């Protein structure tokens, strides 16, 4: 993929082909089968709750209330899904999440690339200082922005708008994307730029004709990684959005916790399944790119 | 530096991102600091109170200290699950010949799911009436005496709200550590094996020192994320029962948006930032010193 994804899969140690002493060879095998069993066990613990979530969404209420929670559903019903769609504004919530995710990603990619271009390719005297400023955004928790942004938004009438979610989500994600773009731009050879300059291209044309087209892979990585966090954001949406029509998926899900503590669990789980599906599908299809993005984001950070 | 660049072009590329970042991140930090010296409910006039908020927070507010120690407990559980679990699974995974890709994907699944969904799921897992997964499992393996309503028992609630956060991101850290372990040069491991190193020595003397830089990064990530943990406890218990699962973040949130005490809430958020910075500094210092020794 991209040049910054340094850790590539290395062939896992093959068993010693040279005639090693017998005892040596047996020991790792015991170790290996033991670790294999452990891995399977841990993965089951890790994944089972999700499988259970899905199975529960297919049960009917009676089966859920009385049956063994581990048993397979006695009959598969999709009633819960129908009820889930009736209860809340699921469609609206999904649409809102799409708008916010797209908006924030657009800003993150475009502005992240511009800043990285200025810092890494153009270069200027205070670039170290500016990099330091951006580093703050990685360390500082998002909660610090809640009260000030709430106050600022209410004075400029931005509360309860898409922008009120998009701005902080993009702002806090910007440092990491600048970082990923910078480390990718490092690998574009100087000579490319020099040749383009000799042909009379200025910084804008070089950005548009060389840097931008070359960065497609990094763009995919940045979008994927950020989408997970933005799609699932709860805190900004919960603080800045009040009206039903603007609620994103995490907020919409809250509607399913009914009044007076009576919870329609099977419909709730059906709603959860519906809302995690888009992201899950993207993840399963593109998980190689996403995994590489997450790895390179952190190992070099 | 690009040969034909001009000062103007630098500004054209740099100003828009700085503007967004300033509005969303830098300015609010300064504003929080400023607000922390005031008493203000958002409606009446702001009243300058100097350091009074800080004095009250540190000397007169029992809930603050309770939340602080809860947050440390929350962090400890998250770190053990995330870093310990990640290192353990990643090490096991390196001995696997096939299927590592599938396991990585499966293991990362919970990180893709929203915290609201996770909170719902775990509320059900912990519940006792109707009996949830956890109590059911305890009954099965003959530990029925331990069955309890995990989220309303003051002794277990903090652990119960920390575990989902730990569970959620173990896969992410495992992925990072696994990638680092794969990068350990074969020759080093080969040489150690010829010298008769066992698995444990191999790990402590060769692999772990080699991945130390990545370990520092992941520790910092996990620590700062743990200190800012909010959604899951807020959604599962809202800090209760009493204050037994209140974290600094949930306390700050309630102070700001339930009691509308913006000044004091800002004081708490300044404290959270300081706490994160101190934690990062502390980790760097500790791990650097170890590396030098």
JSON list of C-alpha atoms in Angstrom, two decimals, chain A residues 149-159:
[
{"chain": "A", "resi": 149, "resn": "UNK", "atom": "CA", "xyz": [-17.70, 25.50, 22.29]},
{"chain": "A", "resi": 150, "resn": "UNK", "atom": "CA", "xyz": [-21.16, 25.29, 23.84]},
{"chain": "A", "resi": 151, "resn": "UNK", "atom": "CA", "xyz": [-20.87, 28.92, 24.89]},
{"chain": "A", "resi": 152, "resn": "UNK", "atom": "CA", "xyz": [-19.39, 30.06, 21.57]},
{"chain": "A", "resi": 153, "resn": "UNK", "atom": "CA", "xyz": [-21.95, 28.16, 19.53]},
{"chain": "A", "resi": 154, "resn": "UNK", "atom": "CA", "xyz": [-24.84, 29.63, 21.44]},
{"chain": "A", "resi": 155, "resn": "UNK", "atom": "CA", "xyz": [-23.53, 33.14, 20.85]},
{"chain": "A", "resi": 156, "resn": "UNK", "atom": "CA", "xyz": [-23.20, 32.63, 17.09]},
{"chain": "A", "resi": 157, "resn": "UNK", "atom": "CA", "xyz": [-26.31, 30.46, 16.74]},
{"chain": "A", "resi": 158, "resn": "UNK", "atom": "CA", "xyz": [-24.48, 27.33, 15.74]},
{"chain": "A", "resi": 159, "resn": "UNK", "atom": "CA", "xyz": [-26.00, 25.08, 18.40]}
]
